[in-house]
Each structure stands twice: as structure tokens, then as C-alpha cells.
CSV table of C-alpha atoms and ligand atoms in Angstrom, one decimal:
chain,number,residue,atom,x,y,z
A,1,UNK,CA,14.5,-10.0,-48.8
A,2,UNK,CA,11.9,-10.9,-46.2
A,3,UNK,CA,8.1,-9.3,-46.2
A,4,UNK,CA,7.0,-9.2,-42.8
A,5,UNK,CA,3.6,-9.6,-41.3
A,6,UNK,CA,2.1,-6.1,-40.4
A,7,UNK,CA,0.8,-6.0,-36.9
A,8,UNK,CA,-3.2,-4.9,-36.4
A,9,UNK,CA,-4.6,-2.5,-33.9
A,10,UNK,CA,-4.6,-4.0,-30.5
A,11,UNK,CA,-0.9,-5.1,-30.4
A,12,UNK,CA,0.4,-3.1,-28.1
A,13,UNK,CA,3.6,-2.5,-30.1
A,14,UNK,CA,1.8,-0.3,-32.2
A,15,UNK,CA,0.9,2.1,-28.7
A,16,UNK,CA,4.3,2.4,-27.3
A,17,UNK,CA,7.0,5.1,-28.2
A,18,UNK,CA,9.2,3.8,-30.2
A,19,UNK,CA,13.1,4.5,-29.3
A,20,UNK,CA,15.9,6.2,-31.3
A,21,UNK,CA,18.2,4.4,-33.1
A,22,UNK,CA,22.1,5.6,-33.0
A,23,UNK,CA,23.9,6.2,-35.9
A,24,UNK,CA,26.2,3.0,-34.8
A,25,UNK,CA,22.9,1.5,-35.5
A,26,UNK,CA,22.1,3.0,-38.6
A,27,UNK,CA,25.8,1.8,-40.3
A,28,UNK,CA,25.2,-1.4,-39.1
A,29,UNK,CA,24.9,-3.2,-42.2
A,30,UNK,CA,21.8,-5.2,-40.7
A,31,UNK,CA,20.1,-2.2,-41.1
A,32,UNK,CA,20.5,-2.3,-44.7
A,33,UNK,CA,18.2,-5.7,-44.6
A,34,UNK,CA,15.5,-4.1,-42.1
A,35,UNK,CA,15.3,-1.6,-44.7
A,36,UNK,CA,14.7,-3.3,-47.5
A,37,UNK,CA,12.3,-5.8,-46.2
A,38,UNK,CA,10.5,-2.8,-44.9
A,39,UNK,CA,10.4,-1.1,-48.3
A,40,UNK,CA,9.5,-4.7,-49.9
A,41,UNK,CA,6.6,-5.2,-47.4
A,42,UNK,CA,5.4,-1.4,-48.0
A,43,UNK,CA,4.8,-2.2,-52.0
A,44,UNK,CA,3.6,-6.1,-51.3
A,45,UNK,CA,1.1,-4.8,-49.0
A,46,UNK,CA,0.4,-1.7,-51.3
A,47,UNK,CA,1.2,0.6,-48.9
A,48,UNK,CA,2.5,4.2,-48.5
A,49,UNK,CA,4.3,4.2,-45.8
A,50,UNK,CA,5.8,2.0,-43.0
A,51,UNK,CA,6.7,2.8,-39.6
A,52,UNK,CA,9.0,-0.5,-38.1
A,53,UNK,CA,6.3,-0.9,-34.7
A,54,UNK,CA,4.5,-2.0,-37.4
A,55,UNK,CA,6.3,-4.8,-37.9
A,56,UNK,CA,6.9,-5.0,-34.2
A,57,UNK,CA,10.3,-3.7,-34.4
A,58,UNK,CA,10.0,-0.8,-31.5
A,59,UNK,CA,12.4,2.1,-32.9
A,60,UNK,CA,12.5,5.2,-34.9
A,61,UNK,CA,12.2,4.1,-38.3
A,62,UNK,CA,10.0,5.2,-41.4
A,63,UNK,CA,10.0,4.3,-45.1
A,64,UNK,CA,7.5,6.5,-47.9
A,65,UNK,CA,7.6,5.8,-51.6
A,66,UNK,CA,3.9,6.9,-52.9
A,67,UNK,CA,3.9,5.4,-56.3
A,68,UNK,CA,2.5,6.9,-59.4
A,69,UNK,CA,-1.3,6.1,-58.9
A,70,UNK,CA,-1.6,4.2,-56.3
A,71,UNK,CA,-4.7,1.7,-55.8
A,72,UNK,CA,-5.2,2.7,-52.1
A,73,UNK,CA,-4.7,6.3,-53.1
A,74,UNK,CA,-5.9,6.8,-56.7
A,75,UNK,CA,-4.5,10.3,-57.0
A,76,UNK,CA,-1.7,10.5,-55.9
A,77,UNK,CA,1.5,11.6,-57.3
A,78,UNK,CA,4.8,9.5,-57.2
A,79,UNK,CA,7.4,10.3,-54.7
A,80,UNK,CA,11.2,8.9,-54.3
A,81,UNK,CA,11.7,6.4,-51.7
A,82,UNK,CA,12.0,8.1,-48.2
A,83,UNK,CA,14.1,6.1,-45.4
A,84,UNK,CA,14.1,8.2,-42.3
A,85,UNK,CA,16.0,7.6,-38.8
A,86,UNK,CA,14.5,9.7,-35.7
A,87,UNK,CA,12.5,12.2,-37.5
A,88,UNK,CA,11.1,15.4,-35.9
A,89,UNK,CA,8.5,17.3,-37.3
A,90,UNK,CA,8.2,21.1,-37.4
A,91,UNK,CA,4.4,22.8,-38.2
A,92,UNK,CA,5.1,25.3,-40.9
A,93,UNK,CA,1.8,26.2,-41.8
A,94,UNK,CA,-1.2,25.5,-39.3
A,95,UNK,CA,-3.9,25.5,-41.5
A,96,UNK,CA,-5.2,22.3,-41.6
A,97,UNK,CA,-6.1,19.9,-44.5
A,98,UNK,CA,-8.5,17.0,-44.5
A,99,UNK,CA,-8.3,13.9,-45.8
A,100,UNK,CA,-9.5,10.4,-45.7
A,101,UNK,CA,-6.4,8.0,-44.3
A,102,UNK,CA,-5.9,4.4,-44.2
A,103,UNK,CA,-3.4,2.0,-42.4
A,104,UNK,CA,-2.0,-1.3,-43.1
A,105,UNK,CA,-2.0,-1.9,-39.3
A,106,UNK,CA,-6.5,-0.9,-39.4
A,107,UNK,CA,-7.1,-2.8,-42.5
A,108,UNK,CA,-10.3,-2.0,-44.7
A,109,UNK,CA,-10.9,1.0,-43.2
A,110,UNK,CA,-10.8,4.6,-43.9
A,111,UNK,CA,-11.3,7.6,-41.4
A,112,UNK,CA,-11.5,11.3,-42.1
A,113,UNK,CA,-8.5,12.8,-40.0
A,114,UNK,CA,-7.5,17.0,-40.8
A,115,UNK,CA,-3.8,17.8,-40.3
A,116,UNK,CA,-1.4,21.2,-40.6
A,117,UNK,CA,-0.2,21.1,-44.5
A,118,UNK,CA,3.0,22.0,-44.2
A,119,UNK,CA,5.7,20.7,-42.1
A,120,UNK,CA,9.3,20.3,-41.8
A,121,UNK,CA,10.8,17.1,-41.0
A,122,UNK,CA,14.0,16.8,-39.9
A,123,UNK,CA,15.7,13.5,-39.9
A,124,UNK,CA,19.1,11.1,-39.9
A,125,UNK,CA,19.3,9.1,-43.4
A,126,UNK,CA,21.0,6.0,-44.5
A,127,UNK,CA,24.4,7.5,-44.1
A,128,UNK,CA,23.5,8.8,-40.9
A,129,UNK,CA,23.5,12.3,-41.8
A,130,UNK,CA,21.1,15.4,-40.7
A,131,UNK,CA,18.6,16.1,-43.2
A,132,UNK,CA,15.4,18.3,-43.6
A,133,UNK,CA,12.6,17.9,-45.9
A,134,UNK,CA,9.7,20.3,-46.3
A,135,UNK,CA,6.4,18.4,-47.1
A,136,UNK,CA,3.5,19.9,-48.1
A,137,UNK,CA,0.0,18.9,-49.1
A,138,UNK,CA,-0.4,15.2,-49.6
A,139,UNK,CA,2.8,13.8,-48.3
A,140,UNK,CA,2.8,15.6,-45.6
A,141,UNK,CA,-0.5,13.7,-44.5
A,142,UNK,CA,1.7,10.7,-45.3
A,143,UNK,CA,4.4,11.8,-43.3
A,144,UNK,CA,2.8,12.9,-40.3
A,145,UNK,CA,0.5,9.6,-40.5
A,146,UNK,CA,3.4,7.5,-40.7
A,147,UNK,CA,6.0,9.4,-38.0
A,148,UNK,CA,2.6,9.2,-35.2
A,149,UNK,CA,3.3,5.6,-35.6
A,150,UNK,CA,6.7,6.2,-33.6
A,151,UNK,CA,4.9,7.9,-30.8
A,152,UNK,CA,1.9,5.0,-30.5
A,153,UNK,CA,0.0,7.0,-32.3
A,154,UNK,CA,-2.4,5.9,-35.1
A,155,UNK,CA,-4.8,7.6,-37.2
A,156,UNK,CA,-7.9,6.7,-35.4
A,157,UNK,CA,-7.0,8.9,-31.9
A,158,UNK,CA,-7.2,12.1,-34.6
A,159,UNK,CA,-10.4,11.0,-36.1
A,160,UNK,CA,-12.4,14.4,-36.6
A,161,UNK,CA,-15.5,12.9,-36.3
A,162,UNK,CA,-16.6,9.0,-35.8
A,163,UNK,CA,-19.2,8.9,-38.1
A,164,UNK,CA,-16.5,9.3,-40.2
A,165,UNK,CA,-15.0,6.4,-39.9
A,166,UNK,CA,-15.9,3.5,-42.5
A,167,UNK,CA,-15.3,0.5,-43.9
A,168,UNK,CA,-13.6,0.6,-47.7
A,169,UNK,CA,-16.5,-0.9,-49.7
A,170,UNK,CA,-18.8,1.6,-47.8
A,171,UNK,CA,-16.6,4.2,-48.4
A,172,UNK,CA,-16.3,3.4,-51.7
A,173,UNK,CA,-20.7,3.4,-51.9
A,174,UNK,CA,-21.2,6.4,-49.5
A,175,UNK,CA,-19.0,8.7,-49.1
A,176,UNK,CA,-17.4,9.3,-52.6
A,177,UNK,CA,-19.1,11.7,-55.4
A,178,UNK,CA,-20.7,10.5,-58.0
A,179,UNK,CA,-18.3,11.5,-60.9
B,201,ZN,ZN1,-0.5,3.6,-40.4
């Protein structure tokens, strides 16, 4: 297992759609590697999720796992690890939730962004097969954060306001209550 070096905002990697794999692709047992090292490189850096144009590898290719209380995400709650080939997603329920995102390719930031909370996502898996998962609430912020990153999209271009955009340790000062 490799970790790979997560590219920064700027690389234009990061901006350009990212193309489908086949399901030749997907069998190939070389894919098996790529996904490891991109689940290894998710929990090294202590992230959520990992799109591959993050680590300049230009196709459609996610991994999730949000572990039981994360440090980047202190409430969260755990979720199995999530390899996904060409995903689509589906709005099921357009009202919107906010929340305040990170990303391992903007590091030490953390912008406000709102997003539908329920979706449908409907993607090949390891065995290239058709699947669909309904995500609400939480992951599906995680899930539509991470599957933008296959259109060049990241979390900055759906920023609801500028001013809400912050560095972690002001964050951290500013913007959280006082418990
Ligand atoms: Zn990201």
C-alpha cells in the first residue's frame, strides 16, 4: 500500500471532469491497489472522503468511510467504507442543509456551503455491479462534497457566503459556540 500526495487547489487536475471508468477497468485487479491506497491515504490524511483527481488520477472514482468521531468532524457517526465507480446523484429532498466543509485538497480551511439533504446515488461497486444508496443528512454532505470533485468541482465554488470562509484555528476561535 502506497499513500499518495493529495493535490491543492490550483492544480488543474482538481478542475477538470473526470472520465468514467469501464467495468473492464474496474476488474482489473490494479484497481484493487488504487483502491486501497486511496482508502489508506483517506485515514493517513484523516479524511472523509477521496475523490482520485485528488490524487491526480482523472476518473470516476470515490471512497467514504466516516469513522466514529472523527477529529476533523467531531460528531460524526461511523459509516462502512464506500468505494464507488461513476456515481450519479439524484435530489430527493430539496431542502437544503448547511454545514461547514473542509477538503484535504484546501487544507486548514473551512467554508459554510448548504446542500439538498437527501439524495440518491447511484453507482457501479467493486464487482462492477449497479447499486443505489440513499444518503441523507450528514453523509449526504459527504457524498455530494466528494462526487463534485469528479466534475472539477470543489467546495469553495458553493460557498454561501465569503465571509464565511475561514481558516481552522479561526474557526475554531470565532465561529463555534461557546459550549
Ligand atoms: Zn474535497
Amino acid at each position: 500500500m502506497a499513500i499518495h500526495e493529495i493535490l491543492h487547489m490550483g492544480h488543474p487536475v482538481l478542475r477538470q471532469v473526470a472520465e468514467k471508468v469501464s467495468p473492464k477497468e474496474i476488474l482489473d485487479p490494479s484497481m484493487k491497489d488504487l483502491i486501497s491506497n486511496m482508502a489508506e491515504t483517506m485515514k493517513e490524511k484523516q479524511g472523509i472522503g477521496l475523490a482520485a483527481p485528488q490524487i491526480g488520477v482523472s476518473k470516476k472514482i470515490v471512497v467514504i468511510k466516516v469513522p466514529l468521531d472523527s477529529e476533523r468532524y467531531p460528531d460524526s457517526e461511523e459509516s462502512p467504507l464506500f468505494v464507488l465507480f461513476n456515481p450519479v446523484v439524484t435530489i430527493l429532498d430539496e431542502e437544503i442543509q448547511g454545514c461547514w466543509e473542509g477538503c484535504l485538497s484546501v487544507p486548514n480551511l473551512k467554508g459554510y456551503v448548504e446542500r439538498p439533504q437527501k439524495i440518491q446515488v447511484d453507482f457501479l461497486d467493486q464487482s462492477a455491479q449497479e447499486q443505489r444508496f440513499i444518503a441523507e443528512g450528514f453523509l449526504a454532505i459527504v457524498f455530494q462534497h466528494e462526487l463534485d470533485h469528479l466534475d472539477g468541482i470543489i467546495y469553495i465554488d458553493k460557498l454561501k457566503d465569503t465571509r464565511l470562509l475561514a481558516y481552522c484555528d479561526e474557526y475554531d476561535r470565532y465561529f463555534t459556540e461557546d459550549e
